[in-house]
Amino acid sequence: MLRVEGVSAGYGSFQALFDVALAVEAGEAVAVIGPNGAGKTSLLRVVSKLIEPRTGTIDFDGHDLAGLGADEVTALGMAHVPEHRRLFAGLTVEENLRMGAFLPAARKQFSTRLEHVYELFPRLAERRDQIAGTLSGGEQQMCAIGRGLMSGPKLLLLDEPSAGLAPVIVQQVFDMVQRIRSEGFTVLIVEQNIQQVLRVVDRAYLLEVGRIKASGAASELLASDDIRRAYIGL
Amino acid sequence: MGRLANLIGLVALLAVPMLGVSDYVLHLGITILIWGFVYTAWSLMGRFGLVSLGHGAFLGIGAYTVTMLWNHAGISPWLGIPVAVALAVLVAVLIGYPCFRFRITGHYFALVTLALGEIVLMLIVALRDWTGGSLGVTPASALSADVSFSLVALQVSSKGVFFYVAVGLWLLGLWVWKRVDSSMARYALEAANEQEDAAASVGVDVTRTKLTITVLSAALTALGGIAYGQYQLYINPETVSGIAKSLEIVFAVIAGGMYVRLGPTFGAAFTLLLAEGLRVAFGHDVHGLDGTIYGLMLVIFIIFMPEGILGRLARLWETRRAPTSPRTASA
Amino acid sequence: MIDIFLLEAILNGILLGGVLALLALGLNIVFGVIDVVWICYAELIMFGMYGNYVLHKDLGWPLLLAFAVCVVVVAVLGVLLHWLVIRPVLGGAPINQLLVTGGVLTFMQALATLVFGIEFRNLGISMPSLELGEIFLSQSRIWACGVSLVAVALLWLFLKKTYLGTAIRAISQDREIMPLMGVKPGRIYLITSAIGGGLAGLAACLLVLQYDVHPAIGLTFGPITFMVCVMGGLGNLLGGFLAAFIFAQFIQVGGFYFELEWGYVFAFCFFIAMMFWRPQGLLGKRA
């Protein structure tokens, strides 16, 4: 589904990623874990082409993404739920979801998908006419994920969905991710909350200062002493 | 070397009226110097990102206050000038203080000042019983066939004399520019322009620094308006106020370059000579031709050369002299 | 008992408010989406007014056809303005984006002087006044206000009910992630510029029935349009709508008690006072 090879990227004179390679197969859920500032967000931004990689190739669903803009990548079937959720704060929940279905192909499916998102997140259905900026943090995350799902993506990118949320809500967010997985979506998720995310994905990569340091099945990484010591603090 | 060149330039400038040049040439010189002075005053603010579209207001306040006091109360411009400048400063503070306090910047600042310029324009027109409205007004003349100079009325018929007044004003503008440059205010303002919060956090009183610059700029602009009125001995609302005048200032300054000291003066010379050149080339006034070219050039300048003609030349000169220097003109 | 002439002034203020609302709307939507103030907005309207004059008066086209063509032509002008002038400076200092349209203002005004001279021109259409008891209201003003309100309502529906309209409202809130919705911001900018131009064209058709056109006409109602937008909160369409009616009352009622210029002076002073009291606009939230 997604194949990233030899990707380096950065902003100005700052280099965020060095020769990164990773792959996501259809139906899989894969996590990229690592500490703050490891380059996780940059990695997702390169994959969805919000920033252009300096070297390397990205192949998505049989398409080489070289030279494509983020809007074209979205049209190919990738949905990127950005860091900090980035809802359109002044629009209602339903209008945010409608923006997720902006692509002509998605518009035709708008009502069925809307129903589906409301089934997945009943709270959103209750608040459909509420201004998105006034939602609670957890609800905003639901809305952001829902907006991503509205395009009917083949691959869903989630950037730190648990960031900035209260512990109880964090639990709910990972339940959401679990539910989305069970719907059969392919997911690439970036997280700092390593212990939680490793319970809901199949495989994971460890990213440290812009380089992939380790990878493997989620259960292996969860059991690895190094990772436990360094990141989970047990 | 720079100092010597400046001195030679100044002596050459001061010698112009003694060379027996025609009144027409002197007229061009005076006009360039007065407007160069006004544009320099505008740039004091403009180059720090305080783009005012209301400087016509200060021109108008200056010119009309002095003329009204003289015509209706017989008060000599010697007294009228401080009153007019004080009035301009008062207005600048009334508008500037809340603007800077509430961090009204960029578009919003431009539009607030635009409103100010319109208020002054409308007031001049509305007070037509005193100001003559849009027809304009002539300061009561103290000159006659025998009297070529009146100290009380500050009127003079000799262009040569007025030329020296204009040079003095112009030098005043450049001197203020230099003082602003060498004082801390410049760093403070540049920092504020880039990152207001950052500047505030290192102890720069942003509001106060901006206000100082604004007050200076307004006072000098008012002086420029007064000088224009006393020179032309005729003012009307369109020539000293309103959005069209303000845009004219912006155009000249951008054409000349607002980041180098002589840029605004260069802009004044450039726009005036362009207009005169067109008039000569066509043998008569073609209404709108100069404006068409100005407008087009302003667009082209901003897109391709935002640092202005003199700014660009200065940068080329610097990079030629010191090819390793990484400094570039801020745009 | 309220003065009948004051009542007439108030009613005229409401009629003017409708037109101002339309004027402000075009400018506002462009600012909201592209984050650029078209200082030359009123000059686009002037162009449209001359267009009507040429098509109807010189070439003898039927009035409504001339109107329709002018709306389209000014819409195209809006697109060209964006493509040729705004787009190249979009990445630059924000103030350059404002000043560059100032260049266009000077250019268009001077070009009109060059082509048409400085005399005032009108279509020579005079509609009878409407008599309500002792109050006389100009029919062209009533038409202008009515058409403006219909146009505002249609635009509101478009913004509220369509995908494109939603995107236009969304883009001002988060420009950077629009591509993640599959939206090309550049395309939205062009569409918005066409809408802004189209509204200017429509305003031209309504104004040419009431006012003579001359090269400097943009300077007479350009500033007031900016004030309305800023007071409403630039980019805030509803705020602009309200502000239009408030300003119109200032001008008409102020002009009724004093002279027309005083109405403007009061309106501008009120504007500056409002900027200090509510810098975020009438309906904006304090940041």
Short mmCIF file of C-alpha atoms in Angstrom, two decimals, chain B residues 42 49 51 53 94-96 98-99 102 104 106-108 110-112 114-116 118-119 122-123 125-128 238 243-244 247-248 250 254 258 286-296 298-300 302-303 306 331, chain C residues 31 35-37 39 84-86 88-89 93-107 109-111 113-115 118 219-220 223 226-227 230 233-234 259 261-262 264-265 268-269 271-272 275-277 279 286:
data_model
loop_
_atom_site.label_atom_id
_atom_site.label_comp_id
_atom_site.label_asym_id
_atom_site.label_seq_id
_atom_site.Cartn_x
_atom_site.Cartn_y
_atom_site.Cartn_z
CA TRP B 42 6.70 59.07 5.53
CA GLY B 49 6.24 48.32 8.54
CA VAL B 51 2.44 51.83 6.33
CA LEU B 53 -2.30 55.69 3.93
CA LEU B 94 -4.61 60.28 19.24
CA ILE B 95 -4.52 57.79 16.38
CA GLY B 96 -1.15 56.20 16.98
CA PRO B 98 -4.47 53.26 20.56
CA CYS B 99 -3.27 51.64 17.34
CA PHE B 102 -4.01 47.45 20.66
CA ILE B 104 -3.36 47.31 15.13
CA GLY B 106 -0.54 45.80 8.72
CA HIS B 107 -3.79 46.07 6.77
CA TYR B 108 -5.69 47.37 9.73
CA ALA B 110 -3.25 51.12 6.79
CA LEU B 111 -7.03 51.29 6.79
CA VAL B 112 -7.28 53.25 10.06
CA LEU B 114 -6.82 55.82 5.45
CA ALA B 115 -9.91 56.79 7.46
CA LEU B 116 -7.92 59.56 9.13
CA GLU B 118 -10.47 60.89 4.58
CA ILE B 119 -11.69 62.67 7.72
CA MET B 122 -13.94 65.73 4.27
CA LEU B 123 -13.47 68.31 7.04
CA VAL B 125 -14.50 70.31 2.21
CA ALA B 126 -17.22 70.53 4.86
CA LEU B 127 -15.74 73.70 6.36
CA ARG B 128 -15.97 75.38 2.98
CA GLU B 238 -6.90 67.16 -3.36
CA ILE B 243 -6.21 58.66 -0.52
CA ALA B 244 -4.90 59.71 -3.94
CA LEU B 247 -0.93 56.62 -2.68
CA GLU B 248 1.25 59.09 -4.55
CA VAL B 250 3.63 55.40 -1.39
CA ILE B 254 8.54 52.51 -3.30
CA MET B 258 12.41 53.34 1.47
CA VAL B 286 -2.21 64.41 -21.43
CA HIS B 287 -4.59 63.88 -18.53
CA GLY B 288 -4.09 60.51 -16.94
CA LEU B 289 -0.99 59.49 -18.89
CA ASP B 290 1.42 59.94 -16.00
CA GLY B 291 -0.94 58.18 -13.59
CA THR B 292 -1.29 55.24 -15.96
CA ILE B 293 2.46 54.85 -16.06
CA TYR B 294 2.88 55.39 -12.30
CA GLY B 295 0.26 52.80 -11.52
CA LEU B 296 1.73 50.26 -13.87
CA LEU B 298 4.14 50.67 -8.96
CA VAL B 299 2.74 47.22 -9.66
CA ILE B 300 5.89 46.18 -11.48
CA ILE B 302 6.39 45.79 -5.98
CA ILE B 303 6.40 42.52 -7.85
CA PRO B 306 10.30 45.92 -3.76
CA ALA B 331 12.39 43.81 1.35
CA PHE C 31 -10.11 39.38 2.12
CA ASP C 35 -6.08 37.65 2.97
CA VAL C 36 -5.56 40.55 0.61
CA VAL C 37 -7.32 43.92 0.60
CA ILE C 39 -7.63 48.79 -2.44
CA LEU C 84 -1.41 38.94 -12.77
CA VAL C 85 -0.98 41.16 -9.73
CA ILE C 86 -1.80 39.42 -6.45
CA PRO C 88 3.15 37.03 -7.72
CA VAL C 89 3.30 38.81 -4.33
CA ALA C 93 5.28 41.06 2.83
CA PRO C 94 1.53 41.42 3.47
CA ILE C 95 1.66 45.16 3.09
CA ASN C 96 3.02 44.78 -0.45
CA GLN C 97 -0.13 42.91 -1.31
CA LEU C 98 -2.13 45.92 -0.27
CA LEU C 99 0.13 48.44 -1.96
CA VAL C 100 0.27 46.55 -5.24
CA THR C 101 -3.47 46.97 -5.59
CA GLY C 102 -2.90 50.64 -4.81
CA GLY C 103 -0.86 50.68 -8.00
CA VAL C 104 -3.80 49.15 -9.83
CA LEU C 105 -6.04 51.86 -8.36
CA THR C 106 -3.81 54.61 -9.73
CA PHE C 107 -3.55 52.82 -13.04
CA GLN C 109 -8.20 55.78 -12.45
CA ALA C 110 -5.64 57.34 -14.76
CA LEU C 111 -6.59 55.03 -17.62
CA THR C 113 -9.10 59.73 -17.41
CA LEU C 114 -7.06 58.98 -20.49
CA VAL C 115 -9.90 57.23 -22.30
CA ILE C 118 -12.73 63.89 -16.57
CA LEU C 219 -12.36 57.60 -4.38
CA THR C 220 -15.77 58.73 -3.19
CA PRO C 223 -12.87 54.39 1.51
CA PHE C 226 -13.13 49.57 3.42
CA MET C 227 -14.44 51.08 6.62
CA VAL C 230 -13.04 46.58 8.71
CA GLY C 233 -14.37 42.50 10.96
CA LEU C 234 -12.51 41.90 7.71
CA GLU C 259 -24.09 68.57 5.33
CA GLU C 261 -19.50 65.70 4.19
CA TRP C 262 -20.26 65.88 7.90
CA TYR C 264 -18.89 61.09 6.27
CA VAL C 265 -16.78 62.78 8.93
CA PHE C 268 -15.12 57.87 9.79
CA CYS C 269 -14.69 59.14 13.35
CA PHE C 271 -15.03 53.96 12.57
CA ILE C 272 -11.79 54.96 14.27
CA MET C 275 -11.39 50.23 15.90
CA PHE C 276 -10.10 51.07 19.34
CA TRP C 277 -13.10 49.77 21.16
CA PRO C 279 -10.47 46.10 17.00
CA ARG C 286 -11.46 39.15 21.24
#
